[in-house]
């Protein structure tokens, strides 16, 4: 059936495929389309399907609001800091788990799995209280602390796979040639891990960049919002909502993520196969 | 981030020959190096997850309301918070709603995702690529951005959905989707399912491509109908993948927060549409009743543990075998 479907079957399947494409992609299209429409086109009961005659006014408006700029700054700082800290911590932990056998190794790995099942919504009250007690509410550092813990389990888990993908025999061979263990690791294994680090880093970036719940809890002050928060508060004023502006804002937040995502999907796969082939 | 796990990629690094790669490099007894390497991660997790977890548990046995906010010492009240909660009909309504929402969304996502994965096999190459591109776009959209777009699509006055329904002859002019709980949850379900189907479709499709073709061909020659081939060959072969994906859906749909919170802010009635996550938020951060809110959180954690226990057990077994 998978090799040669009969003609009616293929025809039906193709129809489903096209319908699936339209349903899946339409909202994304609609976001980009609306971001180019001017006020009159947006506020017209008859939708404008293609942004002919559209302009960049909505984007200009978004960039001109202080809140967007400050939200962008906060988001970039929190995401950047989270990435640096989480990747460093996760990398050394992944090496420990995959290159050493030690007591407590299995329990650690299992804990990583279990942690990922804890719903953030079940913890944020005490995380809030903790940050409040340490004066870290509304600070980049405070949000970073909870983000690092949120990103770590998945990051360690993924990096562990990449480290294990590089055969230890390569390091052993280098040690026979006179390298120390550390040298062998950094000269042989580390370069082979680069694609893994990049891929994991981008996923960490996407997670921190998109995170909403903890940001909502930790960043209560208007001028300390991250981009997702800024976007969500943009809409809650129902009267006179500037939909064109919101769609431009959404597009600005979403497009880099979509691009990164599409790039990393491939990288992730190639990094993995590279690890496997070199063995 | 645990709240964004809906977007988690289906790509799991393969771990070939675990036995061969994990070396007993520490025959020297009690090499401290691995512990040193683990320390930063363990400390970070203990500080930002472990401590709050314990704190939450403590908090749930305390009276911690507005007075305590202003400096009064929290009072131990034993099981009072729990007693108050468990006898409150509202908690059970929210719990029932959460479970129902979770099951409806997980079921719909699985049916659509698995269905698409199966149909993808019969598509022409070009159409399949087209469908996959659309799914990737939906998958990659940030939650908040997708919510904003869907709100815009369902907008009362200028939304495309109302326009199309009216054009088709239904009376949907000026229809407010978020006003009534049922249609509020309809919109929430559309958003959640729309963004979760791609993960299921891609993962199951990947599993299906591993299926040996001879098996199916043999069954076809023996006269098995398409349905028989599906239920007795295809589905049983990909069963392990289906189970994992289904359980992930249950976990993720059980803790839906962002979608419901944002839609509530956009005009839904919070009381009529709270799920456990938003209820905790509104009780605690919103209402200042941290003790009760912590008790709901502990209740929610327990519920998650109960519903995911089989999954955790299966993973433990896998990890031990590795």
mmCIF file of C-alpha atoms in Angstrom, chain B residues 162-307:
data_model
loop_
_atom_site.group_PDB
_atom_site.id
_atom_site.type_symbol
_atom_site.label_atom_id
_atom_site.label_comp_id
_atom_site.label_asym_id
_atom_site.label_seq_id
_atom_site.Cartn_x
_atom_site.Cartn_y
_atom_site.Cartn_z
ATOM 1 C CA UNK B 162 -17.206 34.591 11.699
ATOM 2 C CA UNK B 163 -16.918 35.969 8.162
ATOM 3 C CA UNK B 164 -16.652 32.524 6.616
ATOM 4 C CA UNK B 165 -19.426 31.014 8.726
ATOM 5 C CA UNK B 166 -21.703 33.910 7.846
ATOM 6 C CA UNK B 167 -20.782 33.568 4.186
ATOM 7 C CA UNK B 168 -21.771 29.910 4.411
ATOM 8 C CA UNK B 169 -25.201 30.982 5.595
ATOM 9 C CA UNK B 170 -24.874 30.554 9.360
ATOM 10 C CA UNK B 171 -25.735 33.459 11.634
ATOM 11 C CA UNK B 172 -22.337 34.230 13.089
ATOM 12 C CA UNK B 173 -22.202 37.948 12.544
ATOM 13 C CA UNK B 174 -20.710 39.534 15.644
ATOM 14 C CA UNK B 175 -20.527 36.196 17.451
ATOM 15 C CA UNK B 176 -18.426 36.407 20.625
ATOM 16 C CA UNK B 177 -16.548 33.130 20.927
ATOM 17 C CA UNK B 178 -14.969 33.662 24.318
ATOM 18 C CA UNK B 179 -18.083 34.705 26.214
ATOM 19 C CA UNK B 180 -19.519 31.297 26.994
ATOM 20 C CA UNK B 181 -17.410 28.577 28.625
ATOM 21 C CA UNK B 182 -18.279 25.926 26.071
ATOM 22 C CA UNK B 183 -17.297 27.943 23.030
ATOM 23 C CA UNK B 184 -14.344 29.370 25.002
ATOM 24 C CA UNK B 185 -13.054 25.838 25.397
ATOM 25 C CA UNK B 186 -13.831 25.153 21.771
ATOM 26 C CA UNK B 187 -11.410 27.919 20.774
ATOM 27 C CA UNK B 188 -8.842 26.719 23.333
ATOM 28 C CA UNK B 189 -9.151 23.186 21.948
ATOM 29 C CA UNK B 190 -8.679 24.376 18.381
ATOM 30 C CA UNK B 191 -5.465 26.165 19.377
ATOM 31 C CA UNK B 192 -4.081 23.312 21.478
ATOM 32 C CA UNK B 193 -4.881 20.642 18.908
ATOM 33 C CA UNK B 194 -3.560 22.778 16.050
ATOM 34 C CA UNK B 195 -0.210 23.157 17.745
ATOM 35 C CA UNK B 196 0.113 19.591 19.042
ATOM 36 C CA UNK B 197 -0.860 17.578 15.974
ATOM 37 C CA UNK B 198 2.451 18.181 14.120
ATOM 38 C CA UNK B 199 4.552 16.517 16.814
ATOM 39 C CA UNK B 200 2.336 13.428 16.796
ATOM 40 C CA UNK B 201 2.121 13.276 13.011
ATOM 41 C CA UNK B 202 5.894 13.567 12.521
ATOM 42 C CA UNK B 203 6.820 11.100 15.248
ATOM 43 C CA UNK B 204 4.310 8.469 14.164
ATOM 44 C CA UNK B 205 5.182 8.960 10.494
ATOM 45 C CA UNK B 206 8.851 8.399 11.332
ATOM 46 C CA UNK B 207 7.899 5.205 13.139
ATOM 47 C CA UNK B 208 5.774 4.074 10.191
ATOM 48 C CA UNK B 209 8.678 4.418 7.763
ATOM 49 C CA UNK B 210 10.528 1.795 9.827
ATOM 50 C CA UNK B 211 7.753 -0.699 9.131
ATOM 51 C CA UNK B 212 8.938 -3.647 7.010
ATOM 52 C CA UNK B 213 7.075 -3.467 3.718
ATOM 53 C CA UNK B 214 7.101 -7.229 3.100
ATOM 54 C CA UNK B 215 4.876 -7.775 6.072
ATOM 55 C CA UNK B 216 2.139 -5.627 4.644
ATOM 56 C CA UNK B 217 2.538 -6.982 1.148
ATOM 57 C CA UNK B 218 2.245 -10.527 2.412
ATOM 58 C CA UNK B 219 -0.934 -9.642 4.264
ATOM 59 C CA UNK B 220 -2.316 -7.974 1.168
ATOM 60 C CA UNK B 221 -1.629 -11.072 -0.929
ATOM 61 C CA UNK B 222 -3.353 -13.173 1.699
ATOM 62 C CA UNK B 223 -6.420 -11.023 1.165
ATOM 63 C CA UNK B 224 -6.380 -8.831 4.266
ATOM 64 C CA UNK B 225 -8.513 -5.709 3.917
ATOM 65 C CA UNK B 226 -7.015 -2.285 4.514
ATOM 66 C CA UNK B 227 -8.688 -2.148 7.922
ATOM 67 C CA UNK B 228 -7.335 -5.574 8.891
ATOM 68 C CA UNK B 229 -3.836 -4.566 7.833
ATOM 69 C CA UNK B 230 -4.145 -1.410 9.892
ATOM 70 C CA UNK B 231 -5.397 -3.020 13.077
ATOM 71 C CA UNK B 232 -3.408 -6.242 13.021
ATOM 72 C CA UNK B 233 -0.118 -5.186 11.451
ATOM 73 C CA UNK B 234 0.501 -1.458 11.301
ATOM 74 C CA UNK B 235 -0.796 -0.276 14.656
ATOM 75 C CA UNK B 236 0.644 -3.145 16.728
ATOM 76 C CA UNK B 237 4.084 -2.544 15.207
ATOM 77 C CA UNK B 238 4.170 1.130 16.113
ATOM 78 C CA UNK B 239 2.447 0.571 19.461
ATOM 79 C CA UNK B 240 5.425 1.561 21.643
ATOM 80 C CA UNK B 241 5.714 4.912 19.851
ATOM 81 C CA UNK B 242 1.962 5.473 20.054
ATOM 82 C CA UNK B 243 2.008 4.847 23.795
ATOM 83 C CA UNK B 244 4.818 7.279 24.499
ATOM 84 C CA UNK B 245 3.309 9.977 22.305
ATOM 85 C CA UNK B 246 -0.146 9.532 23.836
ATOM 86 C CA UNK B 247 1.212 9.795 27.364
ATOM 87 C CA UNK B 248 3.178 12.909 26.511
ATOM 88 C CA UNK B 249 -0.020 14.428 25.164
ATOM 89 C CA UNK B 250 -1.839 13.615 28.390
ATOM 90 C CA UNK B 251 0.919 15.217 30.480
ATOM 91 C CA UNK B 252 1.090 18.326 28.331
ATOM 92 C CA UNK B 253 -2.664 18.778 28.042
ATOM 93 C CA UNK B 254 -3.119 18.300 31.771
ATOM 94 C CA UNK B 255 -1.025 21.360 32.493
ATOM 95 C CA UNK B 256 -2.380 23.723 29.875
ATOM 96 C CA UNK B 257 -1.924 27.213 31.265
ATOM 97 C CA UNK B 258 -0.855 29.801 28.738
ATOM 98 C CA UNK B 259 -3.676 29.128 26.297
ATOM 99 C CA UNK B 260 -6.436 29.361 28.874
ATOM 100 C CA UNK B 261 -4.877 32.281 30.748
ATOM 101 C CA UNK B 262 -4.479 34.435 27.649
ATOM 102 C CA UNK B 263 -7.958 33.645 26.367
ATOM 103 C CA UNK B 264 -9.369 34.515 29.801
ATOM 104 C CA UNK B 265 -7.571 37.841 29.695
ATOM 105 C CA UNK B 266 -9.014 38.417 26.250
ATOM 106 C CA UNK B 267 -12.550 38.272 27.520
ATOM 107 C CA UNK B 268 -13.431 34.892 28.939
ATOM 108 C CA UNK B 269 -14.917 34.571 32.421
ATOM 109 C CA UNK B 270 -12.106 33.257 34.611
ATOM 110 C CA UNK B 271 -14.364 31.527 37.089
ATOM 111 C CA UNK B 272 -16.270 29.644 34.454
ATOM 112 C CA UNK B 273 -13.165 28.576 32.560
ATOM 113 C CA UNK B 274 -10.416 27.991 35.132
ATOM 114 C CA UNK B 275 -8.306 24.868 34.797
ATOM 115 C CA UNK B 276 -6.079 23.748 37.668
ATOM 116 C CA UNK B 277 -3.108 25.799 36.467
ATOM 117 C CA UNK B 278 -4.978 29.076 36.108
ATOM 118 C CA UNK B 279 -6.866 28.393 39.351
ATOM 119 C CA UNK B 280 -3.576 28.131 41.257
ATOM 120 C CA UNK B 281 -2.407 31.358 39.677
ATOM 121 C CA UNK B 282 -5.580 33.283 40.407
ATOM 122 C CA UNK B 283 -5.786 32.045 44.012
ATOM 123 C CA UNK B 284 -2.128 32.747 44.781
ATOM 124 C CA UNK B 285 -0.533 35.478 42.724
ATOM 125 C CA UNK B 286 -3.889 37.050 41.945
ATOM 126 C CA UNK B 287 -5.740 36.601 45.236
ATOM 127 C CA UNK B 288 -2.912 36.468 47.755
ATOM 128 C CA UNK B 289 -4.182 33.238 49.303
ATOM 129 C CA UNK B 290 -0.882 31.400 49.019
ATOM 130 C CA UNK B 291 -1.674 28.609 51.481
ATOM 131 C CA UNK B 292 -4.771 27.369 49.654
ATOM 132 C CA UNK B 293 -3.140 27.939 46.321
ATOM 133 C CA UNK B 294 -0.173 25.803 47.385
ATOM 134 C CA UNK B 295 -2.593 23.081 48.446
ATOM 135 C CA UNK B 296 -4.167 23.120 44.965
ATOM 136 C CA UNK B 297 -0.680 22.938 43.477
ATOM 137 C CA UNK B 298 0.189 19.913 45.591
ATOM 138 C CA UNK B 299 -3.114 18.363 44.549
ATOM 139 C CA UNK B 300 -2.249 19.000 40.906
ATOM 140 C CA UNK B 301 1.225 17.501 41.316
ATOM 141 C CA UNK B 302 -0.331 14.416 42.885
ATOM 142 C CA UNK B 303 -2.817 14.152 40.042
ATOM 143 C CA UNK B 304 0.006 14.356 37.508
ATOM 144 C CA UNK B 305 1.971 11.686 39.352
ATOM 145 C CA UNK B 306 -1.016 9.340 39.429
ATOM 146 C CA UNK B 307 -1.847 9.830 35.772
#
